[in-house]
Coordinates of C-alpha atoms in Angstrom, one line a residue:
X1 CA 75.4 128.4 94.2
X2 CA 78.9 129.4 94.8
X3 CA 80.8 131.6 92.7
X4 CA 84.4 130.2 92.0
X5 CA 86.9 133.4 91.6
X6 CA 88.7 132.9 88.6
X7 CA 92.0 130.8 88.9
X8 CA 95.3 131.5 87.6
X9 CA 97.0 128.7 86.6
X10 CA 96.7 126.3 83.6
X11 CA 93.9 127.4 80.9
X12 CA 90.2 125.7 80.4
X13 CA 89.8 122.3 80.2
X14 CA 86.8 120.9 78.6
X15 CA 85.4 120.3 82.1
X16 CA 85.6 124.3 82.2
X17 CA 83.7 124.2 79.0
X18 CA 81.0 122.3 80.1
X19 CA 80.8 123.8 83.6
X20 CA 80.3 127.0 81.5
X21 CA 77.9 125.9 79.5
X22 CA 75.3 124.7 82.5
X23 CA 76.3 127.7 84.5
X24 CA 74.5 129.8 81.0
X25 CA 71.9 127.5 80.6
X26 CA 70.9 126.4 84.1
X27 CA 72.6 129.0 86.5
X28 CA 70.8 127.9 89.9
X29 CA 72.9 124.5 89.6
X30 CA 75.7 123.8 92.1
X31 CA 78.5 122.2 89.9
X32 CA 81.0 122.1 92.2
X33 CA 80.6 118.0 92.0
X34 CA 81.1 117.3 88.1
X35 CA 83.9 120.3 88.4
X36 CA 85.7 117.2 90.3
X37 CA 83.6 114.2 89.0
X38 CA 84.3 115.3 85.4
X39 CA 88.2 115.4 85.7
X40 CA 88.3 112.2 87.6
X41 CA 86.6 110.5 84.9
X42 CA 88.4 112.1 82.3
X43 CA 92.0 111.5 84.0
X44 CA 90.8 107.7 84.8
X45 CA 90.3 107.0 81.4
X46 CA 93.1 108.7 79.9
X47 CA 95.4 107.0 82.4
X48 CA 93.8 103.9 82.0
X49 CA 94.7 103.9 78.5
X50 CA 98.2 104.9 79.2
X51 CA 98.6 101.8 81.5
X52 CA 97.1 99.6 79.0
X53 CA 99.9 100.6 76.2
X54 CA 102.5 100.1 79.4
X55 CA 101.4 96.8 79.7
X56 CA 100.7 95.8 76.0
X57 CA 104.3 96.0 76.1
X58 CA 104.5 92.7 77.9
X59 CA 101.8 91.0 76.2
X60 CA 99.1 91.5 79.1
X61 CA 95.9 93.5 80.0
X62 CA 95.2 95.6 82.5
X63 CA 92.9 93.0 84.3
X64 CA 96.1 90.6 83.6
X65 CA 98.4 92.7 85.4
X66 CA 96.3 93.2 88.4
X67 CA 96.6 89.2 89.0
X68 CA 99.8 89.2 88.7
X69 CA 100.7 92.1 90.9
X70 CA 98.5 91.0 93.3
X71 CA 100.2 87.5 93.2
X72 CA 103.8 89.3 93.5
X73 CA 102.5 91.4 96.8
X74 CA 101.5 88.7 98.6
X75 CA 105.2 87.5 99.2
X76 CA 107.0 84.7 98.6
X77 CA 106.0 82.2 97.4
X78 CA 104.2 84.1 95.5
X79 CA 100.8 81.7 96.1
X80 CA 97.1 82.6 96.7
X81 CA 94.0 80.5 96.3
X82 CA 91.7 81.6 92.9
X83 CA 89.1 82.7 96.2
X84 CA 91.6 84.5 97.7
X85 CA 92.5 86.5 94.6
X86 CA 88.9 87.2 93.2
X87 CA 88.1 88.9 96.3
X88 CA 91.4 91.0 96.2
X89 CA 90.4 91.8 92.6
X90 CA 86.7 92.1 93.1
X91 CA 85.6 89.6 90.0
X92 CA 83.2 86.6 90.0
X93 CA 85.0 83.4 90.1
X94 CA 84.3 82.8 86.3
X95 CA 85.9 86.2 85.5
X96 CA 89.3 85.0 87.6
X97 CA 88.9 81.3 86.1
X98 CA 89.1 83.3 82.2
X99 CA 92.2 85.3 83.5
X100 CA 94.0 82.6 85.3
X101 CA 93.6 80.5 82.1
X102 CA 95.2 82.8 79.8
X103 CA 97.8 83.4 82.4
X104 CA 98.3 79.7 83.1
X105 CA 98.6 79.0 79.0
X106 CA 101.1 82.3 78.7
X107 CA 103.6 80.1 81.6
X108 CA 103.1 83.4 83.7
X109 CA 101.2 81.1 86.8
X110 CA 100.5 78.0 87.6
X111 CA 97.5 76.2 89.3
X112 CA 97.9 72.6 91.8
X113 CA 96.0 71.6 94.4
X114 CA 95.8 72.8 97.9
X115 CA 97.8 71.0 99.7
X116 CA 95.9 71.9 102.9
X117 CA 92.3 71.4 101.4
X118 CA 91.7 68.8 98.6
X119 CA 88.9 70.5 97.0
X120 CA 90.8 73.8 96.7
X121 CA 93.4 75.2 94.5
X122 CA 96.6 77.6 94.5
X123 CA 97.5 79.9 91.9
X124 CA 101.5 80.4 92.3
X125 CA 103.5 82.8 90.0
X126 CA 106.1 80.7 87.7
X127 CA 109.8 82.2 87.2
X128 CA 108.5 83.7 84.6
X129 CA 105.2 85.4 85.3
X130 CA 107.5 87.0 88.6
X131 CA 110.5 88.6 85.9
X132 CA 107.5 89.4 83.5
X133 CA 105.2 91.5 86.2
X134 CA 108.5 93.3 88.1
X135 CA 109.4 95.0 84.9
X136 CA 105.6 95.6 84.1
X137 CA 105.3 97.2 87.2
X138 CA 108.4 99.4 86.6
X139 CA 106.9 100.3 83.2
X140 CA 103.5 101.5 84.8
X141 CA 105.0 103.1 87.5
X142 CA 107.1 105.4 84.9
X143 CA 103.7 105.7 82.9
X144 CA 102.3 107.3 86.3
X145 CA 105.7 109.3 87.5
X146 CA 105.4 111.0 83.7
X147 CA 102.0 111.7 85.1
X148 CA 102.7 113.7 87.9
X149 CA 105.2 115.7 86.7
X150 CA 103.5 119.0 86.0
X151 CA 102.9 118.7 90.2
X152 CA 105.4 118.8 93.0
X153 CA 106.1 116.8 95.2
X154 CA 104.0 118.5 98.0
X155 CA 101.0 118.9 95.4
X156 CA 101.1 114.9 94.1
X157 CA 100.9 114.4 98.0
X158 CA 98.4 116.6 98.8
X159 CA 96.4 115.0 96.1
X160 CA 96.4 112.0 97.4
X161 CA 95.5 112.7 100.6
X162 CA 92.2 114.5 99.2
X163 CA 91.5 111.7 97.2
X164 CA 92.1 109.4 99.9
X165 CA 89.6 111.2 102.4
X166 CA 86.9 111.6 98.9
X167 CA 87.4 107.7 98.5
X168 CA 86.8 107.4 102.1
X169 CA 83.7 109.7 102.2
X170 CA 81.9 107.8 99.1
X171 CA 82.9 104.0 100.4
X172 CA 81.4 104.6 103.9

């Protein structure tokens, strides 16, 4: 086991806590893993629930928003098919076909056929749903920004890179 020297910087966290408490009860364990894995979580589910008030704002989910901005970053015209979409947004078809309907009944998207396969569809952003998911995105992206602000700007990006490379390690 390693033996972390103590840190300045901000106090314990209730990671700390618990990392304590195993490191009393069960000394020979390496924790080095939940010291990260534990924050992570944590920090995904309290900004999680940050984004979701961002986007409540607008009258969408989380899930909702992610079709739309995935529908506003594939360019004008703003179109993908409900396959190509589901695969961006890892869901099952009937997961996207529930989303798409609440988004099609909300006049944020529409649905018509393919015009270069009859059997297919296309799922196309309306006025609407493209005014409606620029501002949410602005919104979220403050959400984030208010985030980051206890780091600089060489901390948020070194950050990112070591969450890049951990992503990168664990989806090998």
């Amino acid at each position: 086991m390693t033996e972390r020297p103590p840190q300045p910087g901000p106090r314990k966290d209730p990671v700390d806590v618990i990392i304590d408490q195993w490191a009393a009860v069960r000394p020979d364990l390496d924790t080095a893993g939940m010291e990260v894995f534990g924050r992570i979580f944590r920090l995904a589910r309290a900004m999680g629930d940050r984004m979701e008030q961002a986007y409540a704002r607008f009258g969408i989910s989380r899930g909702e928003f992610d079709a739309l901005a995935t529908l506003r970053r594939s360019g004008e015209p703003y179109t993908l098919s409900p396959r190509q979409l589901s695969a961006t947004l890892m869901l099952t078809t009937g997961g996207m076909t529930g989303r798409l309907d609440k988004l099609e009944r909300a006049g944020l998207l529409r649905r018509s056929p393919d015009p270069h396969d009859r059997r297919g569809l296309q799922v196309t952003l309306t006025e609407r749903g493209l005014e409606l998911i620029d501002e949410a995105v602005g919104a979220g992206l403050a959400v984030q920004t208010e985030a980051l602000a206890s780091l600089d700007a060489e901390r948020a990006g070194r950050l990112a890179d070591l969450l890049r490379d951990l992503l990168a390690g664990t989806e090998e």
